[in-house]
Amino acid sequence: MAAQWWLRRAFRHAKTDAELAALREVFQYTRDASPLTLNFGFNLAPSNNVNDGTTQEYLTFEGILTPDGLPLRFPLPADRRPLSGTEASGYIDLAYRLASGPRHRTSLSLYLYGRTYQLSSEARAAAPEASGSDYAYVNGDLALRHQWLLRDGLGPTSVSVSVGRVESGREPWYRYSKVSARQDFLLRRGQLGLGVSFEDQVSQSTARADAKVVEASAALALKTAQGGIWRFTLQARETRSFLDSETFQEAYASASVTPAWRVFGALPTVTLGLGAKDFDSFVLDLKGQRDDRIASLGLSLRLDGVNVMGFSPVFNVVGTRTRSNIAQYDTKAVEASLGLHSQF
């Protein structure tokens, strides 16, 4: 760990690509030699919609008419409309290698993540009873993971079991136990990963029910001949509860490209995402349906030419639009963030 600290200090003084490559090689050696691995990060992100507030002003009940012959509708409260503010988030990922060999590794990891918000003066004026901490989120996860190489030419196979707890809005939300498996495949110019997981959620709040979540995912990364990188991800998830209104299916797909060239000295990444979320039944719709369609577009700029202790600033901006047949879930948001990326 001390060697990693000094290597980060040395990174500021490297003048050539060869010196940078040598530092990265030695840094990787120290990571492999040490049983303890620590990763951490923080982020500040101004947003025009920290609470996922709806774009609609009214909750409308189609099919129910007023004496005037118009659809019945009610104005939504101010805290259901978009509130602007700034998100502050951070994480710590600590792992300790319990055992290892030429073709296997077993580790214990602790992951902590939290985010909270500071509402803008306009948001506080619009919703004086709302607080940024009402939308805070905290997750703690303890996992035991085993990885091994089944044969040469095949990527690592990993199985993990974990337990964790989630808090939302300063209140306990649920605790969970999870089993995951992943298989990586080495390609000529990239890597393919396939994963599955099962999660058992036990509610800690009267606002939600127990649930069981099954997820399947695929991630593909390809390097182009020019040095750029394409990434594709696909996730499908089903959440089951004894309440039909909390039973739903989700699917998300994303594609991103990181070219080899720079924009004003920054390495750009453009990401496009599409998703869908469908409920078996929903009480706010007369037909008992809720269907959400989600689209997002993001741009990331990593300033590799600027570094402090081997960390470089990363600027991100993401726009997200959700269209729903239920008015209060029809949302749009634009968020900009500034974080740090390790050069190692």
JSON list of C-alpha atoms in Angstrom, two decimals, residues 122-293:
[
{"chain": "A", "resi": 122, "resn": "GLU", "atom": "CA", "xyz": [-35.83, 27.69, -6.11]},
{"chain": "A", "resi": 123, "resn": "ALA", "atom": "CA", "xyz": [-36.68, 24.12, -5.04]},
{"chain": "A", "resi": 124, "resn": "ARG", "atom": "CA", "xyz": [-36.84, 25.09, -1.35]},
{"chain": "A", "resi": 125, "resn": "ALA", "atom": "CA", "xyz": [-39.19, 27.95, -2.22]},
{"chain": "A", "resi": 126, "resn": "ALA", "atom": "CA", "xyz": [-41.43, 25.67, -4.32]},
{"chain": "A", "resi": 127, "resn": "ALA", "atom": "CA", "xyz": [-41.52, 22.85, -1.73]},
{"chain": "A", "resi": 128, "resn": "PRO", "atom": "CA", "xyz": [-40.57, 24.29, 1.68]},
{"chain": "A", "resi": 129, "resn": "GLU", "atom": "CA", "xyz": [-41.36, 21.03, 3.49]},
{"chain": "A", "resi": 130, "resn": "ALA", "atom": "CA", "xyz": [-38.98, 19.01, 1.29]},
{"chain": "A", "resi": 131, "resn": "SER", "atom": "CA", "xyz": [-35.36, 18.34, 2.19]},
{"chain": "A", "resi": 132, "resn": "GLY", "atom": "CA", "xyz": [-32.47, 17.00, 0.13]},
{"chain": "A", "resi": 133, "resn": "SER", "atom": "CA", "xyz": [-31.99, 14.18, 2.61]},
{"chain": "A", "resi": 134, "resn": "ASP", "atom": "CA", "xyz": [-35.54, 12.99, 1.83]},
{"chain": "A", "resi": 135, "resn": "TYR", "atom": "CA", "xyz": [-34.07, 11.57, -1.38]},
{"chain": "A", "resi": 136, "resn": "ALA", "atom": "CA", "xyz": [-30.84, 10.24, 0.13]},
{"chain": "A", "resi": 137, "resn": "TYR", "atom": "CA", "xyz": [-29.73, 6.67, -0.53]},
{"chain": "A", "resi": 138, "resn": "VAL", "atom": "CA", "xyz": [-27.27, 4.43, 1.34]},
{"chain": "A", "resi": 139, "resn": "ASN", "atom": "CA", "xyz": [-26.15, 0.88, 0.45]},
{"chain": "A", "resi": 140, "resn": "GLY", "atom": "CA", "xyz": [-23.79, -1.41, 2.34]},
{"chain": "A", "resi": 141, "resn": "ASP", "atom": "CA", "xyz": [-22.75, -4.78, 0.89]},
{"chain": "A", "resi": 142, "resn": "LEU", "atom": "CA", "xyz": [-20.53, -7.56, 2.28]},
{"chain": "A", "resi": 143, "resn": "ALA", "atom": "CA", "xyz": [-19.56, -10.23, -0.28]},
{"chain": "A", "resi": 144, "resn": "LEU", "atom": "CA", "xyz": [-17.53, -13.43, -0.44]},
{"chain": "A", "resi": 145, "resn": "ARG", "atom": "CA", "xyz": [-16.27, -14.06, -3.97]},
{"chain": "A", "resi": 146, "resn": "HIS", "atom": "CA", "xyz": [-14.43, -17.02, -5.52]},
{"chain": "A", "resi": 147, "resn": "GLN", "atom": "CA", "xyz": [-12.82, -16.83, -8.98]},
{"chain": "A", "resi": 148, "resn": "TRP", "atom": "CA", "xyz": [-11.00, -19.47, -10.95]},
{"chain": "A", "resi": 149, "resn": "LEU", "atom": "CA", "xyz": [-9.78, -20.26, -14.47]},
{"chain": "A", "resi": 150, "resn": "LEU", "atom": "CA", "xyz": [-11.41, -23.39, -15.81]},
{"chain": "A", "resi": 151, "resn": "ARG", "atom": "CA", "xyz": [-9.11, -23.65, -18.83]},
{"chain": "A", "resi": 152, "resn": "ASP", "atom": "CA", "xyz": [-6.60, -21.66, -20.85]},
{"chain": "A", "resi": 153, "resn": "GLY", "atom": "CA", "xyz": [-8.08, -19.12, -23.24]},
{"chain": "A", "resi": 154, "resn": "LEU", "atom": "CA", "xyz": [-11.21, -18.73, -21.15]},
{"chain": "A", "resi": 155, "resn": "GLY", "atom": "CA", "xyz": [-11.80, -15.75, -18.93]},
{"chain": "A", "resi": 156, "resn": "PRO", "atom": "CA", "xyz": [-12.37, -16.06, -15.18]},
{"chain": "A", "resi": 157, "resn": "THR", "atom": "CA", "xyz": [-15.43, -17.77, -13.73]},
{"chain": "A", "resi": 158, "resn": "SER", "atom": "CA", "xyz": [-16.73, -16.15, -10.56]},
{"chain": "A", "resi": 159, "resn": "VAL", "atom": "CA", "xyz": [-19.37, -16.97, -7.95]},
{"chain": "A", "resi": 160, "resn": "SER", "atom": "CA", "xyz": [-20.26, -14.69, -5.06]},
{"chain": "A", "resi": 161, "resn": "VAL", "atom": "CA", "xyz": [-22.65, -14.56, -2.13]},
{"chain": "A", "resi": 162, "resn": "SER", "atom": "CA", "xyz": [-23.45, -11.28, -0.44]},
{"chain": "A", "resi": 163, "resn": "VAL", "atom": "CA", "xyz": [-25.64, -9.67, 2.20]},
{"chain": "A", "resi": 164, "resn": "GLY", "atom": "CA", "xyz": [-26.52, -6.02, 2.40]},
{"chain": "A", "resi": 165, "resn": "ARG", "atom": "CA", "xyz": [-28.84, -3.30, 3.53]},
{"chain": "A", "resi": 166, "resn": "VAL", "atom": "CA", "xyz": [-30.42, -0.31, 1.80]},
{"chain": "A", "resi": 167, "resn": "GLU", "atom": "CA", "xyz": [-31.69, 2.92, 3.34]},
{"chain": "A", "resi": 168, "resn": "SER", "atom": "CA", "xyz": [-33.77, 5.47, 1.47]},
{"chain": "A", "resi": 169, "resn": "GLY", "atom": "CA", "xyz": [-34.74, 8.92, 2.68]},
{"chain": "A", "resi": 170, "resn": "ARG", "atom": "CA", "xyz": [-32.99, 8.41, 6.06]},
{"chain": "A", "resi": 171, "resn": "GLU", "atom": "CA", "xyz": [-35.16, 5.36, 6.77]},
{"chain": "A", "resi": 172, "resn": "PRO", "atom": "CA", "xyz": [-34.40, 1.60, 6.54]},
{"chain": "A", "resi": 173, "resn": "TRP", "atom": "CA", "xyz": [-35.71, 0.35, 3.19]},
{"chain": "A", "resi": 174, "resn": "TYR", "atom": "CA", "xyz": [-34.79, -3.34, 2.90]},
{"chain": "A", "resi": 175, "resn": "ARG", "atom": "CA", "xyz": [-32.06, -5.86, 3.60]},
{"chain": "A", "resi": 176, "resn": "TYR", "atom": "CA", "xyz": [-31.06, -8.54, 1.13]},
{"chain": "A", "resi": 177, "resn": "SER", "atom": "CA", "xyz": [-29.08, -11.68, 0.43]},
{"chain": "A", "resi": 178, "resn": "LYS", "atom": "CA", "xyz": [-27.78, -12.33, -3.07]},
{"chain": "A", "resi": 179, "resn": "VAL", "atom": "CA", "xyz": [-26.11, -15.08, -5.09]},
{"chain": "A", "resi": 180, "resn": "SER", "atom": "CA", "xyz": [-24.33, -14.17, -8.34]},
{"chain": "A", "resi": 181, "resn": "ALA", "atom": "CA", "xyz": [-22.37, -15.99, -11.04]},
{"chain": "A", "resi": 182, "resn": "ARG", "atom": "CA", "xyz": [-20.42, -14.61, -14.00]},
{"chain": "A", "resi": 183, "resn": "GLN", "atom": "CA", "xyz": [-18.43, -16.10, -16.86]},
{"chain": "A", "resi": 184, "resn": "ASP", "atom": "CA", "xyz": [-16.00, -14.03, -18.94]},
{"chain": "A", "resi": 185, "resn": "PHE", "atom": "CA", "xyz": [-14.87, -14.99, -22.43]},
{"chain": "A", "resi": 186, "resn": "LEU", "atom": "CA", "xyz": [-11.66, -13.64, -23.97]},
{"chain": "A", "resi": 187, "resn": "LEU", "atom": "CA", "xyz": [-12.10, -12.47, -27.55]},
{"chain": "A", "resi": 188, "resn": "ARG", "atom": "CA", "xyz": [-9.52, -11.55, -30.13]},
{"chain": "A", "resi": 189, "resn": "ARG", "atom": "CA", "xyz": [-10.08, -7.85, -29.57]},
{"chain": "A", "resi": 190, "resn": "GLY", "atom": "CA", "xyz": [-12.16, -7.71, -26.45]},
{"chain": "A", "resi": 191, "resn": "GLN", "atom": "CA", "xyz": [-14.10, -9.50, -23.77]},
{"chain": "A", "resi": 192, "resn": "LEU", "atom": "CA", "xyz": [-17.63, -10.84, -23.26]},
{"chain": "A", "resi": 193, "resn": "GLY", "atom": "CA", "xyz": [-19.17, -11.31, -19.82]},
{"chain": "A", "resi": 194, "resn": "LEU", "atom": "CA", "xyz": [-22.39, -13.18, -19.01]},
{"chain": "A", "resi": 195, "resn": "GLY", "atom": "CA", "xyz": [-23.95, -13.01, -15.56]},
{"chain": "A", "resi": 196, "resn": "VAL", "atom": "CA", "xyz": [-26.97, -14.16, -13.56]},
{"chain": "A", "resi": 197, "resn": "SER", "atom": "CA", "xyz": [-28.10, -13.38, -10.02]},
{"chain": "A", "resi": 198, "resn": "PHE", "atom": "CA", "xyz": [-30.86, -14.05, -7.52]},
{"chain": "A", "resi": 199, "resn": "GLU", "atom": "CA", "xyz": [-31.66, -11.59, -4.74]},
{"chain": "A", "resi": 200, "resn": "ASP", "atom": "CA", "xyz": [-34.01, -12.04, -1.78]},
{"chain": "A", "resi": 201, "resn": "GLN", "atom": "CA", "xyz": [-35.18, -8.68, -0.39]},
{"chain": "A", "resi": 202, "resn": "VAL", "atom": "CA", "xyz": [-36.75, -8.42, 3.07]},
{"chain": "A", "resi": 203, "resn": "SER", "atom": "CA", "xyz": [-38.60, -5.17, 3.60]},
{"chain": "A", "resi": 204, "resn": "GLN", "atom": "CA", "xyz": [-37.69, -2.92, 6.53]},
{"chain": "A", "resi": 205, "resn": "SER", "atom": "CA", "xyz": [-40.42, -0.39, 5.74]},
{"chain": "A", "resi": 206, "resn": "THR", "atom": "CA", "xyz": [-44.21, -0.40, 5.65]},
{"chain": "A", "resi": 207, "resn": "ALA", "atom": "CA", "xyz": [-43.96, 1.45, 2.31]},
{"chain": "A", "resi": 208, "resn": "ARG", "atom": "CA", "xyz": [-42.81, -1.65, 0.42]},
{"chain": "A", "resi": 209, "resn": "ALA", "atom": "CA", "xyz": [-43.22, -5.44, 0.40]},
{"chain": "A", "resi": 210, "resn": "ASP", "atom": "CA", "xyz": [-40.74, -8.32, 0.39]},
{"chain": "A", "resi": 211, "resn": "ALA", "atom": "CA", "xyz": [-39.47, -9.14, -3.08]},
{"chain": "A", "resi": 212, "resn": "LYS", "atom": "CA", "xyz": [-37.37, -11.60, -5.03]},
{"chain": "A", "resi": 213, "resn": "VAL", "atom": "CA", "xyz": [-35.28, -10.37, -7.95]},
{"chain": "A", "resi": 214, "resn": "VAL", "atom": "CA", "xyz": [-33.82, -12.45, -10.80]},
{"chain": "A", "resi": 215, "resn": "GLU", "atom": "CA", "xyz": [-31.41, -10.77, -13.20]},
{"chain": "A", "resi": 216, "resn": "ALA", "atom": "CA", "xyz": [-29.47, -11.77, -16.32]},
{"chain": "A", "resi": 217, "resn": "SER", "atom": "CA", "xyz": [-26.86, -9.55, -17.96]},
{"chain": "A", "resi": 218, "resn": "ALA", "atom": "CA", "xyz": [-24.37, -9.43, -20.80]},
{"chain": "A", "resi": 219, "resn": "ALA", "atom": "CA", "xyz": [-21.47, -7.02, -21.35]},
{"chain": "A", "resi": 220, "resn": "LEU", "atom": "CA", "xyz": [-19.31, -6.81, -24.45]},
{"chain": "A", "resi": 221, "resn": "ALA", "atom": "CA", "xyz": [-16.19, -4.66, -24.91]},
{"chain": "A", "resi": 222, "resn": "LEU", "atom": "CA", "xyz": [-14.38, -4.44, -28.25]},
{"chain": "A", "resi": 223, "resn": "LYS", "atom": "CA", "xyz": [-11.23, -2.56, -29.20]},
{"chain": "A", "resi": 224, "resn": "THR", "atom": "CA", "xyz": [-11.07, -1.16, -32.71]},
{"chain": "A", "resi": 225, "resn": "ALA", "atom": "CA", "xyz": [-8.01, -1.28, -34.94]},
{"chain": "A", "resi": 226, "resn": "GLN", "atom": "CA", "xyz": [-7.56, 2.47, -34.41]},
{"chain": "A", "resi": 227, "resn": "GLY", "atom": "CA", "xyz": [-7.48, 2.09, -30.62]},
{"chain": "A", "resi": 228, "resn": "GLY", "atom": "CA", "xyz": [-11.05, 3.11, -29.78]},
{"chain": "A", "resi": 229, "resn": "ILE", "atom": "CA", "xyz": [-13.36, 1.04, -27.57]},
{"chain": "A", "resi": 230, "resn": "TRP", "atom": "CA", "xyz": [-17.00, 0.02, -28.09]},
{"chain": "A", "resi": 231, "resn": "ARG", "atom": "CA", "xyz": [-19.03, -1.21, -25.12]},
{"chain": "A", "resi": 232, "resn": "PHE", "atom": "CA", "xyz": [-22.46, -2.86, -25.18]},
{"chain": "A", "resi": 233, "resn": "THR", "atom": "CA", "xyz": [-24.55, -3.93, -22.19]},
{"chain": "A", "resi": 234, "resn": "LEU", "atom": "CA", "xyz": [-27.90, -5.70, -21.85]},
{"chain": "A", "resi": 235, "resn": "GLN", "atom": "CA", "xyz": [-29.80, -6.32, -18.60]},
{"chain": "A", "resi": 236, "resn": "ALA", "atom": "CA", "xyz": [-33.10, -8.07, -17.95]},
{"chain": "A", "resi": 237, "resn": "ARG", "atom": "CA", "xyz": [-34.60, -8.13, -14.46]},
{"chain": "A", "resi": 238, "resn": "GLU", "atom": "CA", "xyz": [-37.81, -9.46, -12.93]},
{"chain": "A", "resi": 239, "resn": "THR", "atom": "CA", "xyz": [-39.01, -8.40, -9.49]},
{"chain": "A", "resi": 240, "resn": "ARG", "atom": "CA", "xyz": [-41.64, -10.59, -7.84]},
{"chain": "A", "resi": 241, "resn": "SER", "atom": "CA", "xyz": [-43.75, -9.66, -4.80]},
{"chain": "A", "resi": 242, "resn": "PHE", "atom": "CA", "xyz": [-47.01, -10.86, -3.29]},
{"chain": "A", "resi": 243, "resn": "LEU", "atom": "CA", "xyz": [-48.34, -7.42, -4.29]},
{"chain": "A", "resi": 244, "resn": "ASP", "atom": "CA", "xyz": [-49.11, -7.30, -8.02]},
{"chain": "A", "resi": 245, "resn": "SER", "atom": "CA", "xyz": [-48.43, -3.55, -7.99]},
{"chain": "A", "resi": 246, "resn": "GLU", "atom": "CA", "xyz": [-44.81, -4.27, -6.95]},
{"chain": "A", "resi": 247, "resn": "THR", "atom": "CA", "xyz": [-44.26, -7.06, -9.48]},
{"chain": "A", "resi": 248, "resn": "PHE", "atom": "CA", "xyz": [-42.61, -5.83, -12.67]},
{"chain": "A", "resi": 249, "resn": "GLN", "atom": "CA", "xyz": [-40.15, -6.60, -15.46]},
{"chain": "A", "resi": 250, "resn": "GLU", "atom": "CA", "xyz": [-37.29, -4.38, -16.62]},
{"chain": "A", "resi": 251, "resn": "ALA", "atom": "CA", "xyz": [-34.96, -4.43, -19.61]},
{"chain": "A", "resi": 252, "resn": "TYR", "atom": "CA", "xyz": [-32.11, -2.03, -20.35]},
{"chain": "A", "resi": 253, "resn": "ALA", "atom": "CA", "xyz": [-29.62, -1.80, -23.21]},
{"chain": "A", "resi": 254, "resn": "SER", "atom": "CA", "xyz": [-26.76, 0.62, -23.75]},
{"chain": "A", "resi": 255, "resn": "ALA", "atom": "CA", "xyz": [-24.03, 1.27, -26.30]},
{"chain": "A", "resi": 256, "resn": "SER", "atom": "CA", "xyz": [-21.03, 3.52, -25.85]},
{"chain": "A", "resi": 257, "resn": "VAL", "atom": "CA", "xyz": [-17.99, 4.47, -27.87]},
{"chain": "A", "resi": 258, "resn": "THR", "atom": "CA", "xyz": [-14.66, 5.87, -26.71]},
{"chain": "A", "resi": 259, "resn": "PRO", "atom": "CA", "xyz": [-12.62, 6.95, -29.75]},
{"chain": "A", "resi": 260, "resn": "ALA", "atom": "CA", "xyz": [-8.84, 7.04, -29.84]},
{"chain": "A", "resi": 261, "resn": "TRP", "atom": "CA", "xyz": [-8.75, 10.79, -30.55]},
{"chain": "A", "resi": 262, "resn": "ARG", "atom": "CA", "xyz": [-9.10, 13.66, -28.10]},
{"chain": "A", "resi": 263, "resn": "VAL", "atom": "CA", "xyz": [-11.42, 16.67, -27.90]},
{"chain": "A", "resi": 264, "resn": "PHE", "atom": "CA", "xyz": [-9.46, 19.68, -26.64]},
{"chain": "A", "resi": 265, "resn": "GLY", "atom": "CA", "xyz": [-7.14, 17.28, -24.82]},
{"chain": "A", "resi": 266, "resn": "ALA", "atom": "CA", "xyz": [-9.99, 15.27, -23.24]},
{"chain": "A", "resi": 267, "resn": "LEU", "atom": "CA", "xyz": [-10.91, 11.64, -23.98]},
{"chain": "A", "resi": 268, "resn": "PRO", "atom": "CA", "xyz": [-14.64, 11.56, -24.90]},
{"chain": "A", "resi": 269, "resn": "THR", "atom": "CA", "xyz": [-17.17, 8.77, -24.39]},
{"chain": "A", "resi": 270, "resn": "VAL", "atom": "CA", "xyz": [-20.70, 8.92, -25.81]},
{"chain": "A", "resi": 271, "resn": "THR", "atom": "CA", "xyz": [-23.37, 6.58, -24.38]},
{"chain": "A", "resi": 272, "resn": "LEU", "atom": "CA", "xyz": [-26.90, 5.85, -25.57]},
{"chain": "A", "resi": 273, "resn": "GLY", "atom": "CA", "xyz": [-29.31, 3.89, -23.37]},
{"chain": "A", "resi": 274, "resn": "LEU", "atom": "CA", "xyz": [-32.83, 2.50, -23.90]},
{"chain": "A", "resi": 275, "resn": "GLY", "atom": "CA", "xyz": [-35.05, 0.77, -21.37]},
{"chain": "A", "resi": 276, "resn": "ALA", "atom": "CA", "xyz": [-38.53, -0.45, -20.50]},
{"chain": "A", "resi": 277, "resn": "LYS", "atom": "CA", "xyz": [-40.31, -1.14, -17.20]},
{"chain": "A", "resi": 278, "resn": "ASP", "atom": "CA", "xyz": [-43.70, -2.88, -17.15]},
{"chain": "A", "resi": 279, "resn": "PHE", "atom": "CA", "xyz": [-45.88, -3.66, -14.12]},
{"chain": "A", "resi": 280, "resn": "ASP", "atom": "CA", "xyz": [-48.29, -6.58, -13.90]},
{"chain": "A", "resi": 281, "resn": "SER", "atom": "CA", "xyz": [-50.91, -4.25, -12.42]},
{"chain": "A", "resi": 282, "resn": "PHE", "atom": "CA", "xyz": [-51.04, -0.71, -11.04]},
{"chain": "A", "resi": 283, "resn": "VAL", "atom": "CA", "xyz": [-53.65, 0.92, -8.86]},
{"chain": "A", "resi": 284, "resn": "LEU", "atom": "CA", "xyz": [-53.37, 4.42, -10.38]},
{"chain": "A", "resi": 285, "resn": "ASP", "atom": "CA", "xyz": [-54.59, 3.23, -13.79]},
{"chain": "A", "resi": 286, "resn": "LEU", "atom": "CA", "xyz": [-58.15, 2.09, -14.46]},
{"chain": "A", "resi": 287, "resn": "LYS", "atom": "CA", "xyz": [-56.83, -0.62, -16.77]},
{"chain": "A", "resi": 288, "resn": "GLY", "atom": "CA", "xyz": [-54.40, -1.72, -14.06]},
{"chain": "A", "resi": 289, "resn": "GLN", "atom": "CA", "xyz": [-51.32, -1.03, -16.20]},
{"chain": "A", "resi": 290, "resn": "ARG", "atom": "CA", "xyz": [-48.11, 0.92, -15.90]},
{"chain": "A", "resi": 291, "resn": "ASP", "atom": "CA", "xyz": [-45.65, 0.99, -18.80]},
{"chain": "A", "resi": 292, "resn": "ASP", "atom": "CA", "xyz": [-42.50, 3.12, -18.71]},
{"chain": "A", "resi": 293, "resn": "ARG", "atom": "CA", "xyz": [-40.18, 3.74, -21.65]}
]
